[in-house]
């Protein structure tokens, strides 16, 4: 089992994210995972730096810790040829520490290039084509591709790493899990859903399984709940809402009736270690072997210390 730290790119500026990654390495985390957003979920979060620049800086300032996108959409805001090049470069400068997490994206980030945001079935078809293009370019040489939605013309990624990055495909249902098994090297999920992992295995998937679990640590439970409510109440609306809203103001409106007690019921809040251990264990029991801890509490440094001294020993016990 490997444990990762979620870098909240929506909540912190670029230099602070680099600092947190360095601290995560010193605190014994196995990897850091960072979302690739253009906008934050809420205006109050206040940040959304360019993920690839930050990850490159982290690669330069760390030695051991793995890096991952969680996740990048390679179909609208980016063309997959750009992601193929970016991921290859990051794999080289990080000495093969990078995992490319990709998914079908959210309107929040993809609509900004004014190309529209397609319906779910088309998004999944585009993701398949994007995976095929990335794989094609990573074979080396000049490549062309003609798809229903995406094309590639006479392109070559000149700098390829000796070991290609693992591609972990985000999945929320059996169809996406099958795609992860077919064209990915691993799966990325956000729910402790054993059926999802079963669908991945049944489709022939044998790679790493990344799962992201929300926590809110603080020395005081009320403080933890308040911080989680301020930063993460949008997440309770569910993926069918989260993938479709265009701007932070829409997420603010959609979460208008979410209460602090609703947030507290969805994630462990406060200092009690047993609640945090149970949340992480549920992902392990579902079949994940890489668990990303997304701390929604107010004190990143305190959470790192809690992980080193209490949570990790308890998880390894």
mmCIF file of C-alpha atoms in Angstrom:
data_model
loop_
_atom_site.group_PDB
_atom_site.id
_atom_site.type_symbol
_atom_site.label_atom_id
_atom_site.label_comp_id
_atom_site.label_asym_id
_atom_site.label_seq_id
_atom_site.Cartn_x
_atom_site.Cartn_y
_atom_site.Cartn_z
ATOM 1 C CA UNK A 1 0.000 0.000 0.000
ATOM 2 C CA UNK A 2 1.223 3.475 -0.939
ATOM 3 C CA UNK A 3 -0.062 6.718 0.532
ATOM 4 C CA UNK A 4 -0.208 10.017 -1.311
ATOM 5 C CA UNK A 5 -0.819 13.631 -0.343
ATOM 6 C CA UNK A 6 -3.314 15.718 -2.320
ATOM 7 C CA UNK A 7 -1.932 19.099 -3.319
ATOM 8 C CA UNK A 8 -4.952 21.402 -3.307
ATOM 9 C CA UNK A 9 -4.133 23.567 -6.313
ATOM 10 C CA UNK A 10 -7.429 25.408 -5.829
ATOM 11 C CA UNK A 11 -6.507 26.438 -2.299
ATOM 12 C CA UNK A 12 -2.834 27.432 -2.433
ATOM 13 C CA UNK A 13 -0.457 29.454 -4.594
ATOM 14 C CA UNK A 14 2.265 27.756 -6.674
ATOM 15 C CA UNK A 15 5.171 28.294 -4.285
ATOM 16 C CA UNK A 16 3.151 27.013 -1.351
ATOM 17 C CA UNK A 17 2.282 23.874 -3.309
ATOM 18 C CA UNK A 18 5.978 23.244 -3.938
ATOM 19 C CA UNK A 19 6.689 23.752 -0.244
ATOM 20 C CA UNK A 20 3.950 21.299 0.718
ATOM 21 C CA UNK A 21 5.290 18.712 -1.728
ATOM 22 C CA UNK A 22 8.751 18.963 -0.180
ATOM 23 C CA UNK A 23 7.219 18.612 3.279
ATOM 24 C CA UNK A 24 5.185 15.609 2.111
ATOM 25 C CA UNK A 25 8.404 13.939 0.984
ATOM 26 C CA UNK A 26 10.027 14.630 4.359
ATOM 27 C CA UNK A 27 6.907 13.370 6.147
ATOM 28 C CA UNK A 28 7.030 9.936 4.542
ATOM 29 C CA UNK A 29 4.369 10.165 1.844
ATOM 30 C CA UNK A 30 5.004 7.987 -1.198
ATOM 31 C CA UNK A 31 3.634 10.426 -3.776
ATOM 32 C CA UNK A 32 1.789 13.703 -4.274
ATOM 33 C CA UNK A 33 -1.203 14.130 -6.559
ATOM 34 C CA UNK A 34 -2.373 17.443 -8.027
ATOM 35 C CA UNK A 35 -5.474 18.371 -9.974
ATOM 36 C CA UNK A 36 -5.143 20.155 -13.312
ATOM 37 C CA UNK A 37 -7.676 22.998 -13.156
ATOM 38 C CA UNK A 38 -8.139 26.313 -14.898
ATOM 39 C CA UNK A 39 -10.611 27.561 -12.255
ATOM 40 C CA UNK A 40 -10.998 26.755 -8.549
ATOM 41 C CA UNK A 41 -14.264 25.160 -7.435
ATOM 42 C CA UNK A 42 -15.153 28.255 -5.387
ATOM 43 C CA UNK A 43 -13.951 31.847 -5.704
ATOM 44 C CA UNK A 44 -13.138 31.776 -1.983
ATOM 45 C CA UNK A 45 -10.468 29.129 -2.640
ATOM 46 C CA UNK A 46 -8.679 31.783 -4.658
ATOM 47 C CA UNK A 47 -6.078 29.795 -6.647
ATOM 48 C CA UNK A 48 -5.588 27.599 -9.699
ATOM 49 C CA UNK A 49 -2.004 27.660 -11.022
ATOM 50 C CA UNK A 50 -0.797 25.827 -14.122
ATOM 51 C CA UNK A 51 -0.310 22.280 -12.907
ATOM 52 C CA UNK A 52 2.528 21.318 -15.249
ATOM 53 C CA UNK A 53 4.742 24.223 -14.189
ATOM 54 C CA UNK A 54 4.196 23.428 -10.514
ATOM 55 C CA UNK A 55 4.873 19.718 -11.020
ATOM 56 C CA UNK A 56 8.091 20.519 -12.866
ATOM 57 C CA UNK A 57 9.216 22.720 -9.973
ATOM 58 C CA UNK A 58 8.350 19.936 -7.517
ATOM 59 C CA UNK A 59 10.357 17.449 -9.569
ATOM 60 C CA UNK A 60 13.369 19.778 -9.403
ATOM 61 C CA UNK A 61 13.122 20.292 -5.632
ATOM 62 C CA UNK A 62 12.423 16.723 -4.489
ATOM 63 C CA UNK A 63 14.368 13.483 -4.742
ATOM 64 C CA UNK A 64 12.163 10.521 -3.955
ATOM 65 C CA UNK A 65 8.464 11.297 -3.908
ATOM 66 C CA UNK A 66 6.226 10.276 -6.819
ATOM 67 C CA UNK A 67 4.201 12.828 -8.784
ATOM 68 C CA UNK A 68 0.771 12.418 -10.356
ATOM 69 C CA UNK A 69 -1.928 14.448 -12.040
ATOM 70 C CA UNK A 70 -5.330 13.807 -10.536
ATOM 71 C CA UNK A 71 -6.545 14.253 -13.205
ATOM 72 C CA UNK A 72 -5.806 15.927 -16.557
ATOM 73 C CA UNK A 73 -8.366 16.136 -19.360
ATOM 74 C CA UNK A 74 -6.583 15.587 -22.715
ATOM 75 C CA UNK A 75 -9.466 16.366 -25.081
ATOM 76 C CA UNK A 76 -10.744 19.970 -25.016
ATOM 77 C CA UNK A 77 -8.533 22.519 -23.248
ATOM 78 C CA UNK A 78 -5.508 20.439 -24.237
ATOM 79 C CA UNK A 79 -4.941 18.336 -27.316
ATOM 80 C CA UNK A 80 -3.617 14.861 -26.421
ATOM 81 C CA UNK A 81 -0.436 15.561 -28.401
ATOM 82 C CA UNK A 82 0.383 18.299 -25.874
ATOM 83 C CA UNK A 83 -0.275 15.980 -22.938
ATOM 84 C CA UNK A 84 1.862 13.242 -24.530
ATOM 85 C CA UNK A 85 4.747 15.709 -24.787
ATOM 86 C CA UNK A 86 4.216 17.232 -21.337
ATOM 87 C CA UNK A 87 4.006 13.870 -19.581
ATOM 88 C CA UNK A 88 7.085 12.543 -21.360
ATOM 89 C CA UNK A 89 9.074 15.623 -20.380
ATOM 90 C CA UNK A 90 7.938 15.450 -16.753
ATOM 91 C CA UNK A 91 8.858 11.764 -16.606
ATOM 92 C CA UNK A 92 12.390 12.663 -17.724
ATOM 93 C CA UNK A 93 12.968 15.610 -15.379
ATOM 94 C CA UNK A 94 11.511 13.654 -12.427
ATOM 95 C CA UNK A 95 13.653 10.582 -13.114
ATOM 96 C CA UNK A 96 10.629 8.393 -13.845
ATOM 97 C CA UNK A 97 8.579 9.458 -10.825
ATOM 98 C CA UNK A 98 5.520 10.659 -12.756
ATOM 99 C CA UNK A 99 2.100 9.036 -13.192
ATOM 100 C CA UNK A 100 -0.273 10.537 -15.764
ATOM 101 C CA UNK A 101 -3.776 10.558 -14.352
ATOM 102 C CA UNK A 102 -6.308 11.424 -17.051
ATOM 103 C CA UNK A 103 -10.086 11.715 -17.265
ATOM 104 C CA UNK A 104 -12.981 13.106 -19.256
ATOM 105 C CA UNK A 105 -12.876 16.484 -17.502
ATOM 106 C CA UNK A 106 -15.303 19.055 -16.100
ATOM 107 C CA UNK A 107 -17.014 21.952 -17.815
ATOM 108 C CA UNK A 108 -15.514 24.198 -15.105
ATOM 109 C CA UNK A 109 -12.093 23.945 -16.743
ATOM 110 C CA UNK A 110 -12.719 22.886 -20.322
ATOM 111 C CA UNK A 111 -15.254 25.483 -21.492
ATOM 112 C CA UNK A 112 -12.698 28.285 -21.214
ATOM 113 C CA UNK A 113 -11.332 27.679 -24.737
ATOM 114 C CA UNK A 114 -14.833 28.206 -26.198
ATOM 115 C CA UNK A 115 -15.007 24.823 -27.929
ATOM 116 C CA UNK A 116 -18.015 23.684 -25.944
ATOM 117 C CA UNK A 117 -18.269 20.765 -23.536
ATOM 118 C CA UNK A 118 -19.849 17.632 -24.996
ATOM 119 C CA UNK A 119 -22.294 15.170 -23.488
ATOM 120 C CA UNK A 120 -21.038 12.223 -21.447
ATOM 121 C CA UNK A 121 -21.009 9.638 -24.244
ATOM 122 C CA UNK A 122 -19.011 11.920 -26.532
ATOM 123 C CA UNK A 123 -16.599 12.807 -23.729
ATOM 124 C CA UNK A 124 -15.839 9.134 -23.200
ATOM 125 C CA UNK A 125 -15.379 8.574 -26.941
ATOM 126 C CA UNK A 126 -13.000 11.538 -27.062
ATOM 127 C CA UNK A 127 -11.068 10.171 -24.081
ATOM 128 C CA UNK A 128 -10.612 6.868 -25.911
ATOM 129 C CA UNK A 129 -9.237 8.688 -28.962
ATOM 130 C CA UNK A 130 -6.953 10.784 -26.756
ATOM 131 C CA UNK A 131 -5.524 7.655 -25.139
ATOM 132 C CA UNK A 132 -4.922 6.133 -28.561
ATOM 133 C CA UNK A 133 -3.096 9.291 -29.698
ATOM 134 C CA UNK A 134 -0.905 9.428 -26.577
ATOM 135 C CA UNK A 135 -0.006 5.761 -26.946
ATOM 136 C CA UNK A 136 0.748 6.269 -30.641
ATOM 137 C CA UNK A 137 3.071 9.203 -30.001
ATOM 138 C CA UNK A 138 4.864 7.320 -27.241
ATOM 139 C CA UNK A 139 5.787 4.634 -29.759
ATOM 140 C CA UNK A 140 8.174 7.169 -31.280
ATOM 141 C CA UNK A 141 8.539 8.502 -34.796
ATOM 142 C CA UNK A 142 6.243 10.747 -36.786
ATOM 143 C CA UNK A 143 2.599 9.845 -36.317
ATOM 144 C CA UNK A 144 -0.788 10.810 -37.746
ATOM 145 C CA UNK A 145 -4.270 9.869 -36.572
ATOM 146 C CA UNK A 146 -7.796 10.469 -37.842
ATOM 147 C CA UNK A 147 -10.573 10.030 -35.339
ATOM 148 C CA UNK A 148 -14.203 11.019 -35.166
ATOM 149 C CA UNK A 149 -13.377 13.862 -32.775
ATOM 150 C CA UNK A 150 -9.586 14.234 -32.598
ATOM 151 C CA UNK A 151 -6.897 14.329 -35.257
ATOM 152 C CA UNK A 152 -3.118 14.288 -35.300
ATOM 153 C CA UNK A 153 -0.947 15.366 -38.189
ATOM 154 C CA UNK A 154 2.664 14.354 -38.701
ATOM 155 C CA UNK A 155 3.679 14.781 -35.037
ATOM 156 C CA UNK A 156 6.590 13.379 -33.079
ATOM 157 C CA UNK A 157 7.557 13.581 -29.403
ATOM 158 C CA UNK A 158 11.338 13.796 -29.637
ATOM 159 C CA UNK A 159 12.171 13.467 -25.925
ATOM 160 C CA UNK A 160 10.762 10.192 -24.650
ATOM 161 C CA UNK A 161 11.781 8.682 -21.297
ATOM 162 C CA UNK A 162 13.348 5.225 -21.168
ATOM 163 C CA UNK A 163 10.365 4.156 -19.056
ATOM 164 C CA UNK A 164 7.030 5.599 -20.141
ATOM 165 C CA UNK A 165 4.733 7.053 -17.457
ATOM 166 C CA UNK A 166 1.962 4.935 -16.021
ATOM 167 C CA UNK A 167 -1.415 6.172 -17.297
ATOM 168 C CA UNK A 168 -4.133 5.958 -14.632
ATOM 169 C CA UNK A 169 -7.583 6.515 -16.156
ATOM 170 C CA UNK A 170 -10.286 8.112 -14.002
ATOM 171 C CA UNK A 171 -13.369 5.926 -13.739
ATOM 172 C CA UNK A 172 -16.738 6.463 -12.128
ATOM 173 C CA UNK A 173 -18.519 3.489 -13.683
ATOM 174 C CA UNK A 174 -17.953 0.124 -15.386
ATOM 175 C CA UNK A 175 -17.512 1.507 -18.916
ATOM 176 C CA UNK A 176 -14.706 3.828 -17.832
ATOM 177 C CA UNK A 177 -13.195 1.005 -15.760
ATOM 178 C CA UNK A 178 -13.084 -1.150 -18.903
ATOM 179 C CA UNK A 179 -11.411 1.692 -20.797
ATOM 180 C CA UNK A 180 -8.831 1.970 -18.006
ATOM 181 C CA UNK A 181 -8.108 -1.749 -18.342
ATOM 182 C CA UNK A 182 -7.922 -1.615 -22.142
ATOM 183 C CA UNK A 183 -5.905 1.527 -22.836
ATOM 184 C CA UNK A 184 -4.586 2.597 -19.431
ATOM 185 C CA UNK A 185 -2.016 1.151 -17.065
ATOM 186 C CA UNK A 186 -4.072 1.786 -13.955
ATOM 187 C CA UNK A 187 -7.295 3.247 -12.583
ATOM 188 C CA UNK A 188 -8.096 6.421 -10.657
ATOM 189 C CA UNK A 189 -11.240 6.596 -8.507
ATOM 190 C CA UNK A 190 -12.767 8.830 -5.859
ATOM 191 C CA UNK A 191 -15.129 6.397 -4.132
ATOM 192 C CA UNK A 192 -14.538 3.270 -2.049
ATOM 193 C CA UNK A 193 -16.472 1.233 -4.598
ATOM 194 C CA UNK A 194 -15.503 -2.443 -4.712
ATOM 195 C CA UNK A 195 -17.756 -3.023 -7.748
ATOM 196 C CA UNK A 196 -15.789 -0.439 -9.738
ATOM 197 C CA UNK A 197 -12.528 -2.185 -8.911
ATOM 198 C CA UNK A 198 -14.153 -5.500 -9.758
ATOM 199 C CA UNK A 199 -15.177 -4.196 -13.187
ATOM 200 C CA UNK A 200 -11.587 -3.084 -13.763
ATOM 201 C CA UNK A 201 -10.220 -6.510 -12.828
ATOM 202 C CA UNK A 202 -12.888 -8.344 -14.859
ATOM 203 C CA UNK A 203 -11.851 -6.326 -17.923
ATOM 204 C CA UNK A 204 -8.257 -7.468 -17.481
ATOM 205 C CA UNK A 205 -6.952 -4.530 -15.462
ATOM 206 C CA UNK A 206 -3.906 -5.426 -13.389
ATOM 207 C CA UNK A 207 -2.240 -2.049 -12.792
ATOM 208 C CA UNK A 208 -2.146 0.322 -9.825
ATOM 209 C CA UNK A 209 -5.461 1.527 -8.421
ATOM 210 C CA UNK A 210 -5.436 5.133 -7.181
ATOM 211 C CA UNK A 211 -8.205 6.247 -4.824
ATOM 212 C CA UNK A 212 -8.711 9.704 -3.308
ATOM 213 C CA UNK A 213 -10.253 9.996 0.168
ATOM 214 C CA UNK A 214 -11.354 13.280 1.756
ATOM 215 C CA UNK A 215 -10.286 14.008 5.337
ATOM 216 C CA UNK A 216 -10.353 17.122 7.508
ATOM 217 C CA UNK A 217 -7.780 17.079 10.285
ATOM 218 C CA UNK A 218 -7.463 19.755 12.981
ATOM 219 C CA UNK A 219 -6.741 19.739 16.683
ATOM 220 C CA UNK A 220 -10.376 20.763 17.217
ATOM 221 C CA UNK A 221 -13.302 19.005 15.516
ATOM 222 C CA UNK A 222 -15.380 22.174 15.109
ATOM 223 C CA UNK A 223 -12.441 23.917 13.451
ATOM 224 C CA UNK A 224 -11.984 20.984 11.075
ATOM 225 C CA UNK A 225 -15.670 20.927 10.114
ATOM 226 C CA UNK A 226 -15.695 24.650 9.473
ATOM 227 C CA UNK A 227 -12.622 24.486 7.255
ATOM 228 C CA UNK A 228 -13.972 21.504 5.293
ATOM 229 C CA UNK A 229 -17.270 23.314 4.795
ATOM 230 C CA UNK A 230 -15.554 26.443 3.500
ATOM 231 C CA UNK A 231 -13.314 24.616 1.031
ATOM 232 C CA UNK A 232 -15.202 21.470 0.060
ATOM 233 C CA UNK A 233 -18.979 21.858 0.407
ATOM 234 C CA UNK A 234 -19.250 21.852 -3.398
ATOM 235 C CA UNK A 235 -18.189 18.180 -3.467
ATOM 236 C CA UNK A 236 -21.404 17.005 -1.822
ATOM 237 C CA UNK A 237 -23.403 17.896 -4.952
ATOM 238 C CA UNK A 238 -22.125 14.746 -6.680
ATOM 239 C CA UNK A 239 -20.324 14.091 -9.941
ATOM 240 C CA UNK A 240 -23.361 14.605 -12.217
ATOM 241 C CA UNK A 241 -23.461 18.207 -10.990
ATOM 242 C CA UNK A 242 -19.724 18.715 -10.558
ATOM 243 C CA UNK A 243 -18.882 17.794 -14.145
ATOM 244 C CA UNK A 244 -21.429 20.148 -15.701
ATOM 245 C CA UNK A 245 -21.225 23.526 -13.943
ATOM 246 C CA UNK A 246 -19.164 26.202 -15.741
ATOM 247 C CA UNK A 247 -17.868 28.581 -13.067
ATOM 248 C CA UNK A 248 -17.168 28.899 -9.340
ATOM 249 C CA UNK A 249 -20.275 31.042 -8.878
ATOM 250 C CA UNK A 250 -22.383 28.101 -10.075
ATOM 251 C CA UNK A 251 -20.758 25.785 -7.551
ATOM 252 C CA UNK A 252 -21.458 28.358 -4.857
ATOM 253 C CA UNK A 253 -25.122 28.357 -5.841
ATOM 254 C CA UNK A 254 -25.359 24.579 -6.109
ATOM 255 C CA UNK A 255 -23.991 24.181 -2.571
ATOM 256 C CA UNK A 256 -26.194 26.871 -1.059
ATOM 257 C CA UNK A 257 -28.169 24.421 1.036
ATOM 258 C CA UNK A 258 -25.264 22.231 2.120
ATOM 259 C CA UNK A 259 -24.752 22.545 5.879
ATOM 260 C CA UNK A 260 -21.699 22.041 8.034
ATOM 261 C CA UNK A 261 -23.260 18.926 9.513
ATOM 262 C CA UNK A 262 -23.695 17.520 5.990
ATOM 263 C CA UNK A 263 -19.977 17.907 5.358
ATOM 264 C CA UNK A 264 -19.121 16.331 8.711
ATOM 265 C CA UNK A 265 -21.282 13.332 7.826
ATOM 266 C CA UNK A 266 -19.374 12.780 4.559
ATOM 267 C CA UNK A 267 -15.784 12.881 5.805
ATOM 268 C CA UNK A 268 -13.891 12.364 9.070
ATOM 269 C CA UNK A 269 -13.300 15.713 10.781
ATOM 270 C CA UNK A 270 -11.120 16.539 13.759
ATOM 271 C CA UNK A 271 -8.251 14.908 15.649
ATOM 272 C CA UNK A 272 -9.744 11.449 16.336
ATOM 273 C CA UNK A 273 -7.432 9.010 14.600
ATOM 274 C CA UNK A 274 -9.896 6.110 14.464
ATOM 275 C CA UNK A 275 -12.210 7.996 12.100
ATOM 276 C CA UNK A 276 -9.395 8.790 9.681
ATOM 277 C CA UNK A 277 -8.063 5.250 9.770
ATOM 278 C CA UNK A 278 -11.550 3.870 9.034
ATOM 279 C CA UNK A 279 -11.959 6.162 6.030
ATOM 280 C CA UNK A 280 -8.624 5.102 4.534
ATOM 281 C CA UNK A 281 -9.251 1.434 5.320
ATOM 282 C CA UNK A 282 -12.515 1.542 3.366
ATOM 283 C CA UNK A 283 -10.516 2.355 0.224
ATOM 284 C CA UNK A 284 -8.007 -0.378 0.930
ATOM 285 C CA UNK A 285 -10.812 -2.885 1.465
ATOM 286 C CA UNK A 286 -12.433 -1.832 -1.822
ATOM 287 C CA UNK A 287 -9.237 -2.816 -3.616
ATOM 288 C CA UNK A 288 -7.150 0.346 -4.011
ATOM 289 C CA UNK A 289 -3.399 0.048 -3.535
ATOM 290 C CA UNK A 290 -2.577 3.780 -3.812
ATOM 291 C CA UNK A 291 -4.639 6.005 -1.486
ATOM 292 C CA UNK A 292 -4.455 9.787 -1.794
ATOM 293 C CA UNK A 293 -5.222 11.691 1.414
ATOM 294 C CA UNK A 294 -6.991 14.963 0.602
ATOM 295 C CA UNK A 295 -6.852 17.017 3.788
ATOM 296 C CA UNK A 296 -9.602 19.636 3.834
ATOM 297 C CA UNK A 297 -8.595 20.895 7.272
ATOM 298 C CA UNK A 298 -7.038 24.298 7.965
ATOM 299 C CA UNK A 299 -3.444 23.283 8.800
ATOM 300 C CA UNK A 300 -1.365 21.436 6.164
ATOM 301 C CA UNK A 301 1.728 21.332 8.345
ATOM 302 C CA UNK A 302 -0.203 19.977 11.308
ATOM 303 C CA UNK A 303 -1.751 17.312 9.097
ATOM 304 C CA UNK A 304 1.687 16.247 7.851
ATOM 305 C CA UNK A 305 2.865 15.883 11.439
ATOM 306 C CA UNK A 306 -0.283 13.924 12.300
ATOM 307 C CA UNK A 307 0.354 11.607 9.331
ATOM 308 C CA UNK A 308 3.979 10.954 10.326
ATOM 309 C CA UNK A 309 3.451 10.426 14.034
ATOM 310 C CA UNK A 310 -0.015 8.884 14.234
ATOM 311 C CA UNK A 311 -1.872 8.066 11.050
ATOM 312 C CA UNK A 312 0.793 6.242 9.050
ATOM 313 C CA UNK A 313 1.910 4.045 11.991
ATOM 314 C CA UNK A 314 -1.741 3.154 12.639
ATOM 315 C CA UNK A 315 -2.321 2.300 8.974
ATOM 316 C CA UNK A 316 0.778 0.127 8.848
ATOM 317 C CA UNK A 317 -0.073 -1.646 12.106
#
